[in-house]
PDB file of N, CA, C and O and ligand atoms in Angstrom:
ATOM      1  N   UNK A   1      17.652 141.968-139.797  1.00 47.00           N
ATOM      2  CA  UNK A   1      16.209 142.182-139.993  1.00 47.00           C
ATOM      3  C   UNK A   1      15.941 142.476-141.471  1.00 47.00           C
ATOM      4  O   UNK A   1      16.163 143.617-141.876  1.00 47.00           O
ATOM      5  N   UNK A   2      15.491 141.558-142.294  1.00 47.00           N
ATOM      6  CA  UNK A   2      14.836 141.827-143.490  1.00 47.00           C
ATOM      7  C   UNK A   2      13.838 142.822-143.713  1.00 47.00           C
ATOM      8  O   UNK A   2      12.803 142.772-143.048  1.00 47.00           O
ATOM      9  N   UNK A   3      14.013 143.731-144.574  1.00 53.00           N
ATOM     10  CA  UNK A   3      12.953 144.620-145.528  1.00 53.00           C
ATOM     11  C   UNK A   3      11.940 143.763-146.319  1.00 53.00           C
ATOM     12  O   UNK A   3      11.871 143.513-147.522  1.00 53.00           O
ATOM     13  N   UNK A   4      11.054 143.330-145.106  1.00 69.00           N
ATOM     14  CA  UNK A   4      10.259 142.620-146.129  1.00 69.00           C
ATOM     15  C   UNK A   4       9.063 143.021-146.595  1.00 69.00           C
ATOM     16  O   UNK A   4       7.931 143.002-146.113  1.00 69.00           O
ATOM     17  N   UNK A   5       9.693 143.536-148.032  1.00 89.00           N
ATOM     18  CA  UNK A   5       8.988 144.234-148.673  1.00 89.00           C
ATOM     19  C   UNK A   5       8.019 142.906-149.608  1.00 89.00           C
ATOM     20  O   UNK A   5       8.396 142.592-150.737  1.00 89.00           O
ATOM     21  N   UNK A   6       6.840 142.265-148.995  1.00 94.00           N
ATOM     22  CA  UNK A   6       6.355 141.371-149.714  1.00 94.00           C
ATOM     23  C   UNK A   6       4.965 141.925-149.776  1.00 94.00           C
ATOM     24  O   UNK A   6       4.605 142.808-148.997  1.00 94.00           O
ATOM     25  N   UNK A   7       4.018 141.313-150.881  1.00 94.00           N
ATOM     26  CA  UNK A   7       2.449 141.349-150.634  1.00 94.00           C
ATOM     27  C   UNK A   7       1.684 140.821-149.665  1.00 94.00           C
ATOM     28  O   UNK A   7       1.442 139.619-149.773  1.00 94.00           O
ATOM     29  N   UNK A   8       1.261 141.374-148.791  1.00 92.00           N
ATOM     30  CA  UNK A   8       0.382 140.833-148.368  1.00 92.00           C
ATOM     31  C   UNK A   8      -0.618 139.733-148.742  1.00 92.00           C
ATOM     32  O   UNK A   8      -0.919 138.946-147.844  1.00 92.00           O
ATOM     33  N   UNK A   9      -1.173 139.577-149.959  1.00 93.00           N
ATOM     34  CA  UNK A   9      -2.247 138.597-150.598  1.00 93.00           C
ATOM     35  C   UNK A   9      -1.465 137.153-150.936  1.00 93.00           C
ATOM     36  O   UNK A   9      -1.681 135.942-150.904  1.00 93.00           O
ATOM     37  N   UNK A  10      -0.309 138.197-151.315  1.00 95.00           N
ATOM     38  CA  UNK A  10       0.395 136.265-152.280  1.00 95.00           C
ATOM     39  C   UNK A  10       1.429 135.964-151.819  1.00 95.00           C
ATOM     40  O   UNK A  10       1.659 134.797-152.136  1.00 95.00           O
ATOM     41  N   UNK A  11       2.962 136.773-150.657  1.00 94.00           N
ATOM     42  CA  UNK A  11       4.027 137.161-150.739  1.00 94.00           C
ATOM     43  C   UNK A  11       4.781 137.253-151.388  1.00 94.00           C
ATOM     44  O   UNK A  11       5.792 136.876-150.796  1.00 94.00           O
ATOM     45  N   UNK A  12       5.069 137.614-152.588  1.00 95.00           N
ATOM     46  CA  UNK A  12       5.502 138.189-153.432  1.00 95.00           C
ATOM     47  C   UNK A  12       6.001 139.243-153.196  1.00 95.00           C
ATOM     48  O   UNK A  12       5.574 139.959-152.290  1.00 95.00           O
ATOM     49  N   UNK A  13       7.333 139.677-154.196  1.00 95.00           N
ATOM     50  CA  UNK A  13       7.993 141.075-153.363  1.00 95.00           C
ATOM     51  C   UNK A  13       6.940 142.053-154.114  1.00 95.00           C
ATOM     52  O   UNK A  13       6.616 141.847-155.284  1.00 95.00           O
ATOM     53  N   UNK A  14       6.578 142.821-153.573  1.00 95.00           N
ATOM     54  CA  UNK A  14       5.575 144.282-153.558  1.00 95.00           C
ATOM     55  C   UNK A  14       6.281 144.663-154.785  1.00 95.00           C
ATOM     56  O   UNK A  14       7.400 144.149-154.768  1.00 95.00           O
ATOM     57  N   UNK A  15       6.093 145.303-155.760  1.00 88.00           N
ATOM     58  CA  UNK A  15       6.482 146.368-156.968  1.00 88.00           C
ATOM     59  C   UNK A  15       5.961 147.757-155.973  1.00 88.00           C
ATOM     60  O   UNK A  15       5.006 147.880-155.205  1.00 88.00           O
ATOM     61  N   UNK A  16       7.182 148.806-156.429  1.00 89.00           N
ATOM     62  CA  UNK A  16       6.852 150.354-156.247  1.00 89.00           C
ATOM     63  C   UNK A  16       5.613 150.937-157.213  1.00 89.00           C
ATOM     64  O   UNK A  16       5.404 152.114-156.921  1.00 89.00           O
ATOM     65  N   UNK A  17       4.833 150.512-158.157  1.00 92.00           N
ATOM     66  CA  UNK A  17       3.871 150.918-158.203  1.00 92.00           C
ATOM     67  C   UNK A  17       2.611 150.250-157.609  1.00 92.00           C
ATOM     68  O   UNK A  17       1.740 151.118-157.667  1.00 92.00           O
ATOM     69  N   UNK A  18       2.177 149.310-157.153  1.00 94.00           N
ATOM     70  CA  UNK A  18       1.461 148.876-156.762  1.00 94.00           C
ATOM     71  C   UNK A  18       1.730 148.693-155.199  1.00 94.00           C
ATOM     72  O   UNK A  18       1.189 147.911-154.418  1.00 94.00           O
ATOM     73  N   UNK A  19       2.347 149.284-155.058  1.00 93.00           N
ATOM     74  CA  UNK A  19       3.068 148.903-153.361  1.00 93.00           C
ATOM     75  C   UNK A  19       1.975 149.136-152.304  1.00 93.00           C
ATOM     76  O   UNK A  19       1.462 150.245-152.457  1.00 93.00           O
ATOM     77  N   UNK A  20       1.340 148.274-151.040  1.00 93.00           N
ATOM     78  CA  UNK A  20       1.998 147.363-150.709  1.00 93.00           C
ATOM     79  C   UNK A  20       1.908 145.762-151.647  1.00 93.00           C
ATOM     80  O   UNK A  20       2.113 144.600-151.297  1.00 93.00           O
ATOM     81  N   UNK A  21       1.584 146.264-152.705  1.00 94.00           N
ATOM     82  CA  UNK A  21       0.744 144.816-153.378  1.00 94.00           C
ATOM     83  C   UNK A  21       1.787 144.488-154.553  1.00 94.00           C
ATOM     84  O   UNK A  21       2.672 145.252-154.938  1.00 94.00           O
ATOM     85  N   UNK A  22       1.605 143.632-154.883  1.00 95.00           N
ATOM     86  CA  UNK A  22       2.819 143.295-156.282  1.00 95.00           C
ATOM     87  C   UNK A  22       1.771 143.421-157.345  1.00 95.00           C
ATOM     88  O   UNK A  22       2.399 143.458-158.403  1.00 95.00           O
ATOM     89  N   UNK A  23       0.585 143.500-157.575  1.00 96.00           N
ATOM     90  CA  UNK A  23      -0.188 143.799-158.793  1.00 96.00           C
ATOM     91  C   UNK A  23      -1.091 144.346-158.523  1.00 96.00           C
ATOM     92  O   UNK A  23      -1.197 144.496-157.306  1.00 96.00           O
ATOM     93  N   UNK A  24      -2.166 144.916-159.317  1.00 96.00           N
ATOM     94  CA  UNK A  24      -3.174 145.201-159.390  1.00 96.00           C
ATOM     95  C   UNK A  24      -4.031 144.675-159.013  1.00 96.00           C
ATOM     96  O   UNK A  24      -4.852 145.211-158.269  1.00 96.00           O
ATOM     97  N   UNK A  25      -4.134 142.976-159.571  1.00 97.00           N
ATOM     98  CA  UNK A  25      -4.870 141.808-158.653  1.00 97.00           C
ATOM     99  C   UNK A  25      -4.737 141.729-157.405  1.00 97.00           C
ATOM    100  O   UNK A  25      -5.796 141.334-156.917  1.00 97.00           O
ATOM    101  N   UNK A  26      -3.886 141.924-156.570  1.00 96.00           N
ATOM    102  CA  UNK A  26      -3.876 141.712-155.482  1.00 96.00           C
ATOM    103  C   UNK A  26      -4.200 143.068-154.804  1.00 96.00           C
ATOM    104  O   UNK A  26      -3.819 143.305-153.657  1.00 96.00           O
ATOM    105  N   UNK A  27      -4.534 143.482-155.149  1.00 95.00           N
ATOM    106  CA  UNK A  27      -5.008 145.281-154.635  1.00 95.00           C
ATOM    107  C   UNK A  27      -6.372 144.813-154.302  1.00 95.00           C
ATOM    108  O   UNK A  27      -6.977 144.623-153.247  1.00 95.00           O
ATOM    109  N   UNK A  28      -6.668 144.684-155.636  1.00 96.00           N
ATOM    110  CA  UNK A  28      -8.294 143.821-155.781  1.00 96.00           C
ATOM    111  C   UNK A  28      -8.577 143.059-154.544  1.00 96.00           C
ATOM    112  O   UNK A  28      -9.332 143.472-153.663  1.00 96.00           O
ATOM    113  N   UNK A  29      -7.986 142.006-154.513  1.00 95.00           N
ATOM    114  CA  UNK A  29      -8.528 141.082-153.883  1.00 95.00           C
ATOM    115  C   UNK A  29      -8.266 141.124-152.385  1.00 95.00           C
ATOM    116  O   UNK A  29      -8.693 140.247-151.635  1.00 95.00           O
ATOM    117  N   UNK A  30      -7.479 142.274-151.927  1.00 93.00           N
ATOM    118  CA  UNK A  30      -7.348 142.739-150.767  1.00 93.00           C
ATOM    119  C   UNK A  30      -8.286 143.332-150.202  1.00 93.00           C
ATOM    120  O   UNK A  30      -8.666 143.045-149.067  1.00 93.00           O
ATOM    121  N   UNK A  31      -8.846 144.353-151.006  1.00 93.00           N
ATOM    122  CA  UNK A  31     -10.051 145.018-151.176  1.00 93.00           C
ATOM    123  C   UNK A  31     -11.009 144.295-151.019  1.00 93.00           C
ATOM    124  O   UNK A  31     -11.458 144.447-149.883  1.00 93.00           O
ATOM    125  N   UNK A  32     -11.836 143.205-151.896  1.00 93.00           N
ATOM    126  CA  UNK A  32     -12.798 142.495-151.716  1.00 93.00           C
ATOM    127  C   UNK A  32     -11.985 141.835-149.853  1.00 93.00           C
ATOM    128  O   UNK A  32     -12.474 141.980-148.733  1.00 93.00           O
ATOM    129  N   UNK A  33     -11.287 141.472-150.065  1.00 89.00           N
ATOM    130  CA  UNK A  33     -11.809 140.766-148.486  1.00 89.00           C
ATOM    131  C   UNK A  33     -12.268 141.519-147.619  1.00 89.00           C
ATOM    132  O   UNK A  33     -13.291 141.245-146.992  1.00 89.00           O
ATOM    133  N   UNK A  34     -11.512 142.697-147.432  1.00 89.00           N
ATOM    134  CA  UNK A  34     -11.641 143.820-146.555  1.00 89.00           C
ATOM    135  C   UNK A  34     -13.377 143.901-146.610  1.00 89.00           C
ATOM    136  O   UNK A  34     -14.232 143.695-145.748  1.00 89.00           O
ATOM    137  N   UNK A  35     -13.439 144.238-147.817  1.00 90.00           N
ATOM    138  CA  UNK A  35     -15.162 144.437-147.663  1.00 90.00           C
ATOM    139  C   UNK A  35     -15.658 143.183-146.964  1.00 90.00           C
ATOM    140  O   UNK A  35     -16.008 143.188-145.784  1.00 90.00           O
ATOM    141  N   UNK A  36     -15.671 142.217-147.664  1.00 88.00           N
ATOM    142  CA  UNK A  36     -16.315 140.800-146.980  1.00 88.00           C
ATOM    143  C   UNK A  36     -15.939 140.469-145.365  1.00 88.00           C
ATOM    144  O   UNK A  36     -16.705 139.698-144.786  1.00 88.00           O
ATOM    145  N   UNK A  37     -14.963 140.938-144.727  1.00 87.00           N
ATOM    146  CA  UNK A  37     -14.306 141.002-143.488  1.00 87.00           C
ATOM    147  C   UNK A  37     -15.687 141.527-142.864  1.00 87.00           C
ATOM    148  O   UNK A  37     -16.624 140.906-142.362  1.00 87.00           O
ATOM    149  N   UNK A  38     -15.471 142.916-143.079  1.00 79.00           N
ATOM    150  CA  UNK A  38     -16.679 143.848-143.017  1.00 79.00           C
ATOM    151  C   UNK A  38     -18.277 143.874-142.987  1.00 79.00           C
ATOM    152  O   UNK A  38     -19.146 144.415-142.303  1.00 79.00           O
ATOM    153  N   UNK A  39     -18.207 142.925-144.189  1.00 73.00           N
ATOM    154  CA  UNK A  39     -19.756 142.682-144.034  1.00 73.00           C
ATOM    155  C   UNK A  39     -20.668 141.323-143.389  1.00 73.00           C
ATOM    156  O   UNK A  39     -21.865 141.042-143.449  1.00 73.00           O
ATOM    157  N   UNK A  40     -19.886 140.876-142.970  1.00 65.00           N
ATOM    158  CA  UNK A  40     -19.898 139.462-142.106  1.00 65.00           C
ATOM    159  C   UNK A  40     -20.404 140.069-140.391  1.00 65.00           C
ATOM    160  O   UNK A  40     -20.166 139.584-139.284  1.00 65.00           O
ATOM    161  N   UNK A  41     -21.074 141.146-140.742  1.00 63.00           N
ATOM    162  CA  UNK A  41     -21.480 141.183-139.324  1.00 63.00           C
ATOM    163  C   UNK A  41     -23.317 140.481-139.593  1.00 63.00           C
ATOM    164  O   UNK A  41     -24.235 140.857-140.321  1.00 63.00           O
ATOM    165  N   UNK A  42     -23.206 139.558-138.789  1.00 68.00           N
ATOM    166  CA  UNK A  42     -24.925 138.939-138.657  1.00 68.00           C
ATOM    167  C   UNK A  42     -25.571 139.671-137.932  1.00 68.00           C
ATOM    168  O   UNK A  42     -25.289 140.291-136.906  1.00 68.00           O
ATOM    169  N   UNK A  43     -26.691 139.539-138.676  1.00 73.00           N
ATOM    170  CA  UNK A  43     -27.805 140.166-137.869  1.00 73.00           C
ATOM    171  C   UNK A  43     -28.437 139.538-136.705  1.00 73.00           C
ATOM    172  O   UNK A  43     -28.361 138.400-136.242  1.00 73.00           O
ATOM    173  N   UNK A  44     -29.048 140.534-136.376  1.00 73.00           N
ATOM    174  CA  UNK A  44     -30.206 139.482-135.140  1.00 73.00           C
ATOM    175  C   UNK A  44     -31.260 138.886-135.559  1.00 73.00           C
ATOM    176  O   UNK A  44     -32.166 139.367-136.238  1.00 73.00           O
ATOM    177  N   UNK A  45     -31.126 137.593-135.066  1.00 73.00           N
ATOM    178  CA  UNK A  45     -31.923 136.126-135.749  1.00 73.00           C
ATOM    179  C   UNK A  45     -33.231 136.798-135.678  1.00 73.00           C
ATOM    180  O   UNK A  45     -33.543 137.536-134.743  1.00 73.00           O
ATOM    181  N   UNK A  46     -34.103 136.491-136.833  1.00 75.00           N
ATOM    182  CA  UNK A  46     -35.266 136.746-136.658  1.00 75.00           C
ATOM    183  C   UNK A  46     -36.030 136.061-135.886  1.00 75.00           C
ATOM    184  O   UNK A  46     -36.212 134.882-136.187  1.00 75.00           O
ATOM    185  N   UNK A  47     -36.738 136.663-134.582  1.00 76.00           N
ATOM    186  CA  UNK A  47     -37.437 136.648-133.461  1.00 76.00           C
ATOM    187  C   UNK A  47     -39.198 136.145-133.927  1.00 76.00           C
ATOM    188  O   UNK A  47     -39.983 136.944-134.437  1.00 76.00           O
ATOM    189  N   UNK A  48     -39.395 135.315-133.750  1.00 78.00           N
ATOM    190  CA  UNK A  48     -40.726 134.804-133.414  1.00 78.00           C
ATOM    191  C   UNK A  48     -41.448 134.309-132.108  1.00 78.00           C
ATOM    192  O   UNK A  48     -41.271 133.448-131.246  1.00 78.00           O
ATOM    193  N   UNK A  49     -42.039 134.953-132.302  1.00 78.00           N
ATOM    194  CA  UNK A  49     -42.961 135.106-130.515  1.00 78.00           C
ATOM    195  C   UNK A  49     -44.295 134.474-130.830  1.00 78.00           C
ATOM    196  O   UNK A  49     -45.012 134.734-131.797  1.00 78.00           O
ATOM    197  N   UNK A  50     -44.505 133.646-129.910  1.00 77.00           N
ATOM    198  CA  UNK A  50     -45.755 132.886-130.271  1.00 77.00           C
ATOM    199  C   UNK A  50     -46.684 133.237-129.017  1.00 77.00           C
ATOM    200  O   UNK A  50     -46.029 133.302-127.976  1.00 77.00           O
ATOM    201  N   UNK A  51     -48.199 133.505-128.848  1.00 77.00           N
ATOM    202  CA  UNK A  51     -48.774 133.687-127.874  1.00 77.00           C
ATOM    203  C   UNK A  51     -49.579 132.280-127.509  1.00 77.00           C
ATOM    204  O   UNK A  51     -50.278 132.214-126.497  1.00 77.00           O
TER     205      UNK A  51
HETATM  206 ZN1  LIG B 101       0.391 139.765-154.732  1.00 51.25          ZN
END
């Protein structure tokens, strides 16, 4: 069983300072998805009612 110690974003082996990420960039851009993951909830279609 491998220690696979890779990034998540790029697989790349992770560095101990940036760990689980191999850079800074990929911290980043983990981050932005997470948010965008997140904010992808739609709303409710705007409702028009006609009499
Ligand atoms: Zn990376």
């Amino acid at each position: 069983m491998p220690a696979a110690n890779t990034c998540p974003v790029c697989d790349r082996p992770a560095t101990g300072e940036h760990h689980p990420f191999c850079s800074q960039g990929c911290r980043d851009r983990d981050l932005i998805q997470w948010l965008d993951g997140n904010r992808a909830i739609p709303g409710p279609p705007a409702e028009e009612t006609e009499d």
